[in-house]
Each structure stands twice: as structure tokens, then as C-alpha cells.
PDB file of C-alpha atoms in Angstrom:
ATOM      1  CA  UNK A   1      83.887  84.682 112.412  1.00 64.00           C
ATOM      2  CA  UNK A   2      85.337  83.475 109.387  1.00 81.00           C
ATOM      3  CA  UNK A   3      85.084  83.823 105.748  1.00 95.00           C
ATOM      4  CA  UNK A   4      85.510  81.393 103.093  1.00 96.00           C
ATOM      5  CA  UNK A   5      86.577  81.416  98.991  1.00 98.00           C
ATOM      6  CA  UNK A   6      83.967  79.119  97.436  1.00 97.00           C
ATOM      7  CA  UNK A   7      84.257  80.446  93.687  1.00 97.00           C
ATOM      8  CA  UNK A   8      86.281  81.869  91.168  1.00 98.00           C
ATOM      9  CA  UNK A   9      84.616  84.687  89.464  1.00 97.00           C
ATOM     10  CA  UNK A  10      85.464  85.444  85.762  1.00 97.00           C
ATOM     11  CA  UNK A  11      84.463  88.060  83.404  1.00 96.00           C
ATOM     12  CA  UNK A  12      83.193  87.297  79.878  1.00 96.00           C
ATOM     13  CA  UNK A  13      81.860  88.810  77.170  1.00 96.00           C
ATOM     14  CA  UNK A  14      80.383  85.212  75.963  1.00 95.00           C
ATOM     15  CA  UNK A  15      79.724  83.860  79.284  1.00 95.00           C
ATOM     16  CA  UNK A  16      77.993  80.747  78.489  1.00 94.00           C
ATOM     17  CA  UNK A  17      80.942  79.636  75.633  1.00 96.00           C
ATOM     18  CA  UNK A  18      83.507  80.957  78.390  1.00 97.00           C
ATOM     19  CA  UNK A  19      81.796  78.905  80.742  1.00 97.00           C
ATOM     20  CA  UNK A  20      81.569  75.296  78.057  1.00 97.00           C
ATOM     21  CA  UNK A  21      85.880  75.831  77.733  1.00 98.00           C
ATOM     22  CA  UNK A  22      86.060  76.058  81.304  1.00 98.00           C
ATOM     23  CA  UNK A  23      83.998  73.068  81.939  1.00 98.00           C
ATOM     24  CA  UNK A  24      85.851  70.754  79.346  1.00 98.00           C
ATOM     25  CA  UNK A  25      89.451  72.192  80.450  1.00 98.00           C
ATOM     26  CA  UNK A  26      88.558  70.949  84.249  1.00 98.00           C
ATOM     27  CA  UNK A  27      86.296  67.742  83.118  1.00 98.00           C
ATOM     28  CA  UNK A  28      83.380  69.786  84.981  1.00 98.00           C
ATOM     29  CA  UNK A  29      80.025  70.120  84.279  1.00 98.00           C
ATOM     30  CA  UNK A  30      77.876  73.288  83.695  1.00 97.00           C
ATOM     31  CA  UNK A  31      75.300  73.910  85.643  1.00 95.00           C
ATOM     32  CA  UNK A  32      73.641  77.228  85.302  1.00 86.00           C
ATOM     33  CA  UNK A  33      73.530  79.256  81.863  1.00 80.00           C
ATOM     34  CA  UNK A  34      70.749  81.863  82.199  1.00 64.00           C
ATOM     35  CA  UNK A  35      70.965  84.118  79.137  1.00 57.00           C
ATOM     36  CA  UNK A  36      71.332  87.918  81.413  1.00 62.00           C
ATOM     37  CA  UNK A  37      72.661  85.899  84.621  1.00 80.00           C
ATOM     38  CA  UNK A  38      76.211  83.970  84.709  1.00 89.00           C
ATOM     39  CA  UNK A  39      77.168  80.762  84.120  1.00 95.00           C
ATOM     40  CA  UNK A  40      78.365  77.987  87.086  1.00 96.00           C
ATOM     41  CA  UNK A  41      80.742  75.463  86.703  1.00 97.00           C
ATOM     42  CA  UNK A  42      81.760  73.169  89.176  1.00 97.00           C
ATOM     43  CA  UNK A  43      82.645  69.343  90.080  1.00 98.00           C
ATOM     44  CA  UNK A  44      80.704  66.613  87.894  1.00 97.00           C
ATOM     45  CA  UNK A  45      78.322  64.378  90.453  1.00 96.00           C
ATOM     46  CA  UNK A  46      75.452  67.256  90.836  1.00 95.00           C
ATOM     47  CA  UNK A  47      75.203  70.688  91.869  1.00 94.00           C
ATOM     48  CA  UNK A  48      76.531  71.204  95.206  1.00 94.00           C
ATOM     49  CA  UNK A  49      76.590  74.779  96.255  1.00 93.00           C
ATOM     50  CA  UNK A  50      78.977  75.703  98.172  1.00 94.00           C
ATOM     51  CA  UNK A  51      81.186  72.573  97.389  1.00 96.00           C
ATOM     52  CA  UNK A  52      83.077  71.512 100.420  1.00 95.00           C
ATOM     53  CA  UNK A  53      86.386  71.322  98.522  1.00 96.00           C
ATOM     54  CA  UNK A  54      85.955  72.357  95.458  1.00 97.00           C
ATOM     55  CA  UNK A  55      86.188  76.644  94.504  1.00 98.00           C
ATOM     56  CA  UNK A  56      83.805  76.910  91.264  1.00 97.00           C
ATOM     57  CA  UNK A  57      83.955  79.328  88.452  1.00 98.00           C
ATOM     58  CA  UNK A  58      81.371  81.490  88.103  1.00 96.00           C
ATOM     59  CA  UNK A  59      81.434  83.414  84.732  1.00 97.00           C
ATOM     60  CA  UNK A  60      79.750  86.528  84.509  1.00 94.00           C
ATOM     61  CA  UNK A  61      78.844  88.642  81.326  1.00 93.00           C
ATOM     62  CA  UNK A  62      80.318  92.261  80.588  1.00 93.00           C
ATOM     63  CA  UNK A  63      80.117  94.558  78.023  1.00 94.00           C
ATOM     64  CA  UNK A  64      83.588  95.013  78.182  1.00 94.00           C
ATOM     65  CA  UNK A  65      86.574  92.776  76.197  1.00 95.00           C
ATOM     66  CA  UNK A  66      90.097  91.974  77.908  1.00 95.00           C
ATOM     67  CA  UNK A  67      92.442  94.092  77.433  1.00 91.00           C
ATOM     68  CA  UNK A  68      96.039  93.430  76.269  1.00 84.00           C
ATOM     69  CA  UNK A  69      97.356  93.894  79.818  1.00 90.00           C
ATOM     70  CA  UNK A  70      98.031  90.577  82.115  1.00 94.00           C
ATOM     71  CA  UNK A  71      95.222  89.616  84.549  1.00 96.00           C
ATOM     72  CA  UNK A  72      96.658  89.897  87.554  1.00 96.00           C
ATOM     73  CA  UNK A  73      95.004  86.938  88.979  1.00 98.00           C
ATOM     74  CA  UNK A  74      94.915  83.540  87.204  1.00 98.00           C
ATOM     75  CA  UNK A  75      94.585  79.788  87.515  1.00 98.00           C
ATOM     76  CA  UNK A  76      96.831  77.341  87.664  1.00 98.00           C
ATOM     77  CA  UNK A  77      95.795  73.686  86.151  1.00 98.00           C
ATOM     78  CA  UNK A  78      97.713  70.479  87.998  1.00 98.00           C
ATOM     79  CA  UNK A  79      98.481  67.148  86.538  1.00 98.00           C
ATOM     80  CA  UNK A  80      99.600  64.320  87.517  1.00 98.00           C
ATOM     81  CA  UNK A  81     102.486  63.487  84.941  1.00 98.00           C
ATOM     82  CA  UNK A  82     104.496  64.603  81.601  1.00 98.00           C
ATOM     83  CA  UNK A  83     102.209  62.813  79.318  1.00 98.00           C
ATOM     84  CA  UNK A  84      99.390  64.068  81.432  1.00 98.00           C
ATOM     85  CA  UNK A  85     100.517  67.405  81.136  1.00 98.00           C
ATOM     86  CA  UNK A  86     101.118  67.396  77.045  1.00 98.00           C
ATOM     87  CA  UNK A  87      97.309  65.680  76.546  1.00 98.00           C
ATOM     88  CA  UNK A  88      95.699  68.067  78.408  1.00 98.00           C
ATOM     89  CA  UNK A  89      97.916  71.591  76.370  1.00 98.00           C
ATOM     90  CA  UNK A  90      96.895  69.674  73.713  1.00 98.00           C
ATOM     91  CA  UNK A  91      92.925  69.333  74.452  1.00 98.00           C
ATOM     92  CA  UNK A  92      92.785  72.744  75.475  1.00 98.00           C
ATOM     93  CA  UNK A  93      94.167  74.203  72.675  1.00 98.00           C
ATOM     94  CA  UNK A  94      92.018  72.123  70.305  1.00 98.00           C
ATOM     95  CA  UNK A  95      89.337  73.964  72.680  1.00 98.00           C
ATOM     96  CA  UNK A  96      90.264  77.099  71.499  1.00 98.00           C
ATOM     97  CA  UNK A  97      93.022  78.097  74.162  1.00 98.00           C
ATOM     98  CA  UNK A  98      96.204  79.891  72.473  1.00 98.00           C
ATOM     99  CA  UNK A  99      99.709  79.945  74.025  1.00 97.00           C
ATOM    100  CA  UNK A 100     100.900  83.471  75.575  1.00 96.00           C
ATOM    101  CA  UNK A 101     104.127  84.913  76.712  1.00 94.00           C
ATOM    102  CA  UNK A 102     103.790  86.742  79.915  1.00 92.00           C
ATOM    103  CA  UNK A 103     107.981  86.828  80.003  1.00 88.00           C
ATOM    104  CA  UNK A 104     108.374  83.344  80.961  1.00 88.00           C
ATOM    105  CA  UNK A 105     111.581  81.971  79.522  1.00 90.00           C
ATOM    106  CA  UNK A 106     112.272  78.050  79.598  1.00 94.00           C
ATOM    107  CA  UNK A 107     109.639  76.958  82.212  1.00 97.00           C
ATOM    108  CA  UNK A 108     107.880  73.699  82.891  1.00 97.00           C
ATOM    109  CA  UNK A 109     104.814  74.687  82.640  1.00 97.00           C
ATOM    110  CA  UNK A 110     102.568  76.126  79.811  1.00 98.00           C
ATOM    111  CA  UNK A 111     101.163  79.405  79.445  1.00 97.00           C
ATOM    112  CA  UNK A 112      97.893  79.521  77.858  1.00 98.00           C
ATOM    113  CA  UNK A 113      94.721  82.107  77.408  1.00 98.00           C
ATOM    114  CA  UNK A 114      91.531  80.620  77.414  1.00 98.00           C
ATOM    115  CA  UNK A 115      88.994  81.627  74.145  1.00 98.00           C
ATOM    116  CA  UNK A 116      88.751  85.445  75.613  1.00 98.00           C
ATOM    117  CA  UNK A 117      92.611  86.158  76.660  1.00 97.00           C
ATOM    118  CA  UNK A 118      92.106  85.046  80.643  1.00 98.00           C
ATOM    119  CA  UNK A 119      95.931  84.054  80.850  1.00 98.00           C
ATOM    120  CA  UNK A 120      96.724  80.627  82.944  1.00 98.00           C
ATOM    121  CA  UNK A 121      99.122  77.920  83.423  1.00 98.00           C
ATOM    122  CA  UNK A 122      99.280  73.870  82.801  1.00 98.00           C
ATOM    123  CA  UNK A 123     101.826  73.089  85.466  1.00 98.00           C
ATOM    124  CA  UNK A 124     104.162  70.548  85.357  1.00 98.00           C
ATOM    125  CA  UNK A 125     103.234  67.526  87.576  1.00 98.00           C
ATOM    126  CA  UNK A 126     104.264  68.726  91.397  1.00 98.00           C
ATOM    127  CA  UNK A 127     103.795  66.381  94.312  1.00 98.00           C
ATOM    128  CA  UNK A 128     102.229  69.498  96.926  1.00 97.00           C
ATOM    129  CA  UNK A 129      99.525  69.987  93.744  1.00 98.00           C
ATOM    130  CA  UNK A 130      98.442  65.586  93.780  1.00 97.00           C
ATOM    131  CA  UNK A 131      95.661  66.205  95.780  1.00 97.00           C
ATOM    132  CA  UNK A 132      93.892  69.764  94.574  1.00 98.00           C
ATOM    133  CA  UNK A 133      91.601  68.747  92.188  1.00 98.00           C
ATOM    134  CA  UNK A 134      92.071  70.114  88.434  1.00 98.00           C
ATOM    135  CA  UNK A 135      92.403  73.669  89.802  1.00 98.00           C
ATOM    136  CA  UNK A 136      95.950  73.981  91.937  1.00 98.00           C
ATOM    137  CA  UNK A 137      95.971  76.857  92.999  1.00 98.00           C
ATOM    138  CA  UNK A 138      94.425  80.835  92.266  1.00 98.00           C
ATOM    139  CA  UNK A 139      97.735  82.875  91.772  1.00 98.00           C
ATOM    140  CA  UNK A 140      97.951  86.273  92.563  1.00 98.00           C
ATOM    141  CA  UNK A 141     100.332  88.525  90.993  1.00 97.00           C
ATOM    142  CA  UNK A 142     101.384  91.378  93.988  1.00 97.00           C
ATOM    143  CA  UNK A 143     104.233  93.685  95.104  1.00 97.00           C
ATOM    144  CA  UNK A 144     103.940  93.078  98.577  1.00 98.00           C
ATOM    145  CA  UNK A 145     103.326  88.899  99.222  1.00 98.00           C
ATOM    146  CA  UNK A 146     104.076  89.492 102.942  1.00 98.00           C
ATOM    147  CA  UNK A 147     101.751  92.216 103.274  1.00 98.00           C
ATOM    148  CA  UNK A 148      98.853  90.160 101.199  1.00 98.00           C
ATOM    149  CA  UNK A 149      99.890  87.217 103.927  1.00 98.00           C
ATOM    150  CA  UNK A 150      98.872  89.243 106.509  1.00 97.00           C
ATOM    151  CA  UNK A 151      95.289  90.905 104.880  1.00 98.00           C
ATOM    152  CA  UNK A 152      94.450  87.236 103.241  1.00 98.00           C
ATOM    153  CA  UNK A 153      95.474  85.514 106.326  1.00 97.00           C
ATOM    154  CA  UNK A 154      93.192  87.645 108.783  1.00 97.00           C
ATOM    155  CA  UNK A 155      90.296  87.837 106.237  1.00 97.00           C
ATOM    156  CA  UNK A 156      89.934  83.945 105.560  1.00 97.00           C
ATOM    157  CA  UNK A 157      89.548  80.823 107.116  1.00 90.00           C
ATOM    158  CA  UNK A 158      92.219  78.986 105.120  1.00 97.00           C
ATOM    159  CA  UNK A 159      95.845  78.362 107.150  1.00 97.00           C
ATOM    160  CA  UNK A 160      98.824  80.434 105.840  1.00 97.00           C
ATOM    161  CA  UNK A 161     101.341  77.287 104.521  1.00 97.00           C
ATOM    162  CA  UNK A 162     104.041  79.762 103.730  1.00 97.00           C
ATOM    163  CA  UNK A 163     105.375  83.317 103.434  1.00 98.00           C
ATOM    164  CA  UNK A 164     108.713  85.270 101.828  1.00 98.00           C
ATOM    165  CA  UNK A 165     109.806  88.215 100.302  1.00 98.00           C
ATOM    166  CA  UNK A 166     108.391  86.904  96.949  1.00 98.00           C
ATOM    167  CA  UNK A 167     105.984  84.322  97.339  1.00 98.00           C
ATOM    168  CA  UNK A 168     103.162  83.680 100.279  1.00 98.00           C
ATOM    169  CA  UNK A 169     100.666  80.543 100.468  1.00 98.00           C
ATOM    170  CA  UNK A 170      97.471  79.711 101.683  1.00 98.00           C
ATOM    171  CA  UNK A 171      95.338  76.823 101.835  1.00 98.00           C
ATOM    172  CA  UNK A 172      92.437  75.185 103.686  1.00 97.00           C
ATOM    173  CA  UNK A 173      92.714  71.466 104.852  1.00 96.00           C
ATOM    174  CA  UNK A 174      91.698  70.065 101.279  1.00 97.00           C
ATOM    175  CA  UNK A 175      91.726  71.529  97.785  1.00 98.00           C
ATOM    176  CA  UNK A 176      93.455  74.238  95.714  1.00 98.00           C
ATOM    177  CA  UNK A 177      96.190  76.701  97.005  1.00 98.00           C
ATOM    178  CA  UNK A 178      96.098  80.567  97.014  1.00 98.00           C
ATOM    179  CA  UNK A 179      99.518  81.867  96.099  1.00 98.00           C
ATOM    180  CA  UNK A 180     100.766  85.331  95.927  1.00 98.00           C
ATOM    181  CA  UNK A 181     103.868  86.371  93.709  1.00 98.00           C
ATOM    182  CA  UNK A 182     105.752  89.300  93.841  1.00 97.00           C
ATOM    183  CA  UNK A 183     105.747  91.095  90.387  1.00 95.00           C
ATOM    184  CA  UNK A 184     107.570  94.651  90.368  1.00 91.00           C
ATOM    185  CA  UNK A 185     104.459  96.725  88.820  1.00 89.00           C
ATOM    186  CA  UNK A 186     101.204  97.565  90.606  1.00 87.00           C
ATOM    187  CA  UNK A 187      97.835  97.209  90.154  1.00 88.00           C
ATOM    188  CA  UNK A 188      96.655  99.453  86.958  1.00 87.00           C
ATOM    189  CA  UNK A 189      93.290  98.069  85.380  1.00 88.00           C
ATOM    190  CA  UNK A 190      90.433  96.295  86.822  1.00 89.00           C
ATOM    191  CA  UNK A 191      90.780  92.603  87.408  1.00 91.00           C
ATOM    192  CA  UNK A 192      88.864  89.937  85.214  1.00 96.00           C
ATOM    193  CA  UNK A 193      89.214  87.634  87.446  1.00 97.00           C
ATOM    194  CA  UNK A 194      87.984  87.359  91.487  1.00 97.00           C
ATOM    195  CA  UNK A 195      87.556  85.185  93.875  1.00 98.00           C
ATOM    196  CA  UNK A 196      83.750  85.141  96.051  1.00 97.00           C
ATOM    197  CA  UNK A 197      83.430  84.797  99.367  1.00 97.00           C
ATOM    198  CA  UNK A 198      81.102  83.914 101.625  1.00 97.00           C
ATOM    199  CA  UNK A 199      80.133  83.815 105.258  1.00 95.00           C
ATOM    200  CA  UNK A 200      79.833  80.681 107.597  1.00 90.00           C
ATOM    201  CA  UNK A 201      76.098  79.526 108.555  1.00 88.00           C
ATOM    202  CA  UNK A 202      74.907  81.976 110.992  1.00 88.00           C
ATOM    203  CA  UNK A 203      77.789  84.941 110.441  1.00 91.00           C
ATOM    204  CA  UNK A 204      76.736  88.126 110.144  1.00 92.00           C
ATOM    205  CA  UNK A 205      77.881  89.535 106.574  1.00 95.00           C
ATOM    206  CA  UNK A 206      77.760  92.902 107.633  1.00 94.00           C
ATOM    207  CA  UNK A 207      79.879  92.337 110.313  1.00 95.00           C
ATOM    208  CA  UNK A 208      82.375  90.310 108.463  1.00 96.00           C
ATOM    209  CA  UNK A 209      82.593  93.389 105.810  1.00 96.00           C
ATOM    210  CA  UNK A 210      83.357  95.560 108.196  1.00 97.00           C
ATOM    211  CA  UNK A 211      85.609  93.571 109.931  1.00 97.00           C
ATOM    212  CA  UNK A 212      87.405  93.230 106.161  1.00 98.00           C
ATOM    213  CA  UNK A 213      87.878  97.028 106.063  1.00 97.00           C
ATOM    214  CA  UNK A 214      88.823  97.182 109.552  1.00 97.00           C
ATOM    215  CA  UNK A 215      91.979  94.702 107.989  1.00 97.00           C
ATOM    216  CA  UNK A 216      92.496  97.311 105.380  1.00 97.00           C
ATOM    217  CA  UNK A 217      89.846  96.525 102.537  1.00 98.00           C
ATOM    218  CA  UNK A 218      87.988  99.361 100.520  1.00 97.00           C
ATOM    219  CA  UNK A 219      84.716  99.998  99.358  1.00 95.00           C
ATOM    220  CA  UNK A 220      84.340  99.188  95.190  1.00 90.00           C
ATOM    221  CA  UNK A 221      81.487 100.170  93.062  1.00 79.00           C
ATOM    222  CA  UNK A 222      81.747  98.201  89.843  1.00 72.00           C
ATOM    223  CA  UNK A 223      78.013  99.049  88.876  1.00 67.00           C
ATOM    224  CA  UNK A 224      76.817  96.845  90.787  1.00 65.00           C
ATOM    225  CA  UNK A 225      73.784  98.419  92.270  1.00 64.00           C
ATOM    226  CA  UNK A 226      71.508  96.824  94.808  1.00 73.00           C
ATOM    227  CA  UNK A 227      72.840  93.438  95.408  1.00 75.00           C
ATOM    228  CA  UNK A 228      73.142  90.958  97.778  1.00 78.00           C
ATOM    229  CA  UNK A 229      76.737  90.933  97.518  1.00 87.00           C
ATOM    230  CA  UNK A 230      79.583  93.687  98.546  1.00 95.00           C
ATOM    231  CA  UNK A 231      82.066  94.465  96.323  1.00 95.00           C
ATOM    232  CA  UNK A 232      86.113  95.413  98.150  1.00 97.00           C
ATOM    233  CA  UNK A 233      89.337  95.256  97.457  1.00 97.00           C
ATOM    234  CA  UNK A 234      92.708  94.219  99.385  1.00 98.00           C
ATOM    235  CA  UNK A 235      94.974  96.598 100.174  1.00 97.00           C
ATOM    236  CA  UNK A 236      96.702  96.200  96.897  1.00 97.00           C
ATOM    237  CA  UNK A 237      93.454  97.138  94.740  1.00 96.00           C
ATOM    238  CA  UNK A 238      92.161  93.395  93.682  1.00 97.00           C
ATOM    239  CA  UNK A 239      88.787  92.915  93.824  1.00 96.00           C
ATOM    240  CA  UNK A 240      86.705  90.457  95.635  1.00 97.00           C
ATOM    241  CA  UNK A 241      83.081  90.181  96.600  1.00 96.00           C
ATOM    242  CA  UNK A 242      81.523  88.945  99.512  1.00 96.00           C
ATOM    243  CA  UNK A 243      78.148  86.716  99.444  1.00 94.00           C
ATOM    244  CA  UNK A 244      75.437  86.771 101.414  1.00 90.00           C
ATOM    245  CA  UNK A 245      74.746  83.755 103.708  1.00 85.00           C
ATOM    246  CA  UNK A 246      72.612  80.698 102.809  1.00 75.00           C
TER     247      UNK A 246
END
């Protein structure tokens, strides 16, 4: 049995404009906007759901507006040089994105929010990022990265690359990382941001569920009533849903 991330999930009080910046920011395309559903985003060419490679974002409306506190989960954006790196801080912003300090202090990278506060990062170019795609990697902020190596590890199909103290890695054979870094406060608010996953052909979701809480994961109600999907969390309180098979 095995379970696999196949979008990023992000929470929007304007989905469908949230949706257009993320679309431009990875030269995507949008392919679903229904007016009480979500909008999809994923790799230009047609829609292919699940991509093979790819994770898409999948941004879903809510009442609710960010709050000032730091999303504990957030994308990272590669490139593939300096100049690279300064066009692209420079479309975004022109896309509406605004620069944030989360307490970085002379970094390579830049920290931006996109039009509704989601904080992430325009990374330097780095040779293990060449060959992710736009997205390099869904970062995690966690106190325990060991512990997370060991829930994450157990509960997906992607190979652990690398664990310490402060920093764990995960990644299938192609496409973007997950990374986990230790930060020294926990978990306070809900998360705005989530990664979906879903079953191989054939699985049994039920079983894979509770096979998740048998690693640790919780039940989460988030209002989300009768669906297909079941909402749980790690052992550290982030959210995640999983999908029903296709």
C-alpha cells in the first residue's frame, strides 16, 4: 500500500484570482474555476489528473482571511540562474506578490507573499533543485524533523533523501522535494496550506487511513461534512487530506 502527494492545497478567500497569480508565477495554466468549487492549476500541455511528476495547486475558497502568523507550510520556487532568479522576483511582484520578513537576515533567496499573505521563497539557483519543475520543494516548518522523517516516511511512497536534527528530505524519483525544518515554536493556528493525497489504483482508502493513524495521524474536522475525502493531521498537528481513488 502506498500513498502519494499529487497536489498542493491552498486556502483563499478569492480563489479564482489566487489561483490566476499562481498560474503566471509557475508559467501554468488554469484549469478549473467553478464559482462555489476550487480552482486547479497545474503543468501547461492539458489537464492531466494526477500528473505523474508534477504536485498541482488546488485553491480552495474560505470565508476566512490569513492571519498575521507564518504559514507553517510553504513553497519554494527554483531557478535556474541569478538573472533568472531577479526576472522572475520581479514578475511576481508586478503580479501583486509583496516581500516579507519571516526573520531571514542576508539570504539568497527571496521571501515573498503571494496577493493573500501565503508566504514563499524564490531560491537562489541550486544544482539538487535543476530538475523539479517551477515548484522545488513544499517546506515544512516543524520541531521535530526526525520525528516527521519517520511519520512522512511510513505514510508515503516518496524515498527519504536525508534526515538531521534540523532538517529531513523526501522525494520521489522525479519532481519537487518535501523538506522539513526545525523551527523552535509549535503548531498554533490552522494551516493555509496542505498537501492531498491519494491512493494507488486499486488501494483501499479506508485502509490506508487507518493505516495513517496507526503511524500516529488524528482525526480533523474542518467542516468538511460528507466528503469523499478524510481530513488528518501528522503528529505535529498539520493538516492533510486524503483522496479517494480514481
Amino acid at each position: 500500500m502506498a500513498l502519494r502527494p499529487v497536489q498542493v492545497n491552498i486556502k483563499a478567500l478569492d480563489h479564482a484570482a489566487v489561483g490566476r497569480f499562481w498560474a503566471e508565477a509557475l508559467g501554468w495554466t488554469v484549469y478549473r474555476v467553478g464559482s462555489g468549487g476550487t480552482t486547479y492549476v497545474g503543468p501547461t500541455g492539458g489537464f492531466v489528473w494526477p500528473h505523474p511528476v508534477a504536485l498541482g495547486v488546488d485553491v480552495v475558497p474560505v470565508p476566512e482571511a490569513k492571519t498575521a502568523t507564518k504559514n507553517r507550510v510553504h513553497l519554494d520556487l527554483a531557478t535556474t540562474s541569478a538573472a533568472h532568479q531577479g526576472e522572475l522576483v520581479a514578475r511576481l511582484r508586478a503580479l501583486g506578490a509583496t516581500p516579507v520578513h519571516v526573520g531571514q537576515v542576508d539570504v539568497p533567496w527571496t521571501v515573498l507573499a503571494d496577493p493573500e499573505g501565503n508566504e514563499f521563497c524564490v531560491l537562489e539557483p541550486r544544482e539538487v533543485y535543476r530538475d523539479t519543475g517551477p515548484i522545488a520543494a513544499v517546506v515544512v516548518d516543524c520541531v521535530d524533523p526526525r520525528a516527521m522523517a519517520r511519520f512522512w516516511g511510513e505514510a508515503i511512497d516518496w524515498t527519504l533523501r536525508a534526515v538531521t536534527d534540523d532538517h529531513a528530505v523526501l522525494r520521489a524519483a522525479e519532481g519537487p522535494y518535501l523538506e522539513f525544518l526545525r523551527t523552535p515554536d509549535a503548531k498554533s493556528v490552522p494551516d493555509r496550506v496542505h498537501l492531498d493525497l491519494l491512493p494507488s489504483p486499486g488501494d483501499d482508502k479506508a485502509a490506508e487511513v487507518a493505516r495513517l493513524r496507526a503511524l500516529g495521524a488524528t482525526d480533523l474536522d474542518v467542516g468538511q461534512g460528507d466528503a469523499p475525502w478524510t481530513c488528518l493531521a501528522d503528529p505535529e498537528g498539520h493538516e492533510f487530506c486524503v483522496l479517494a481513488p480514481f
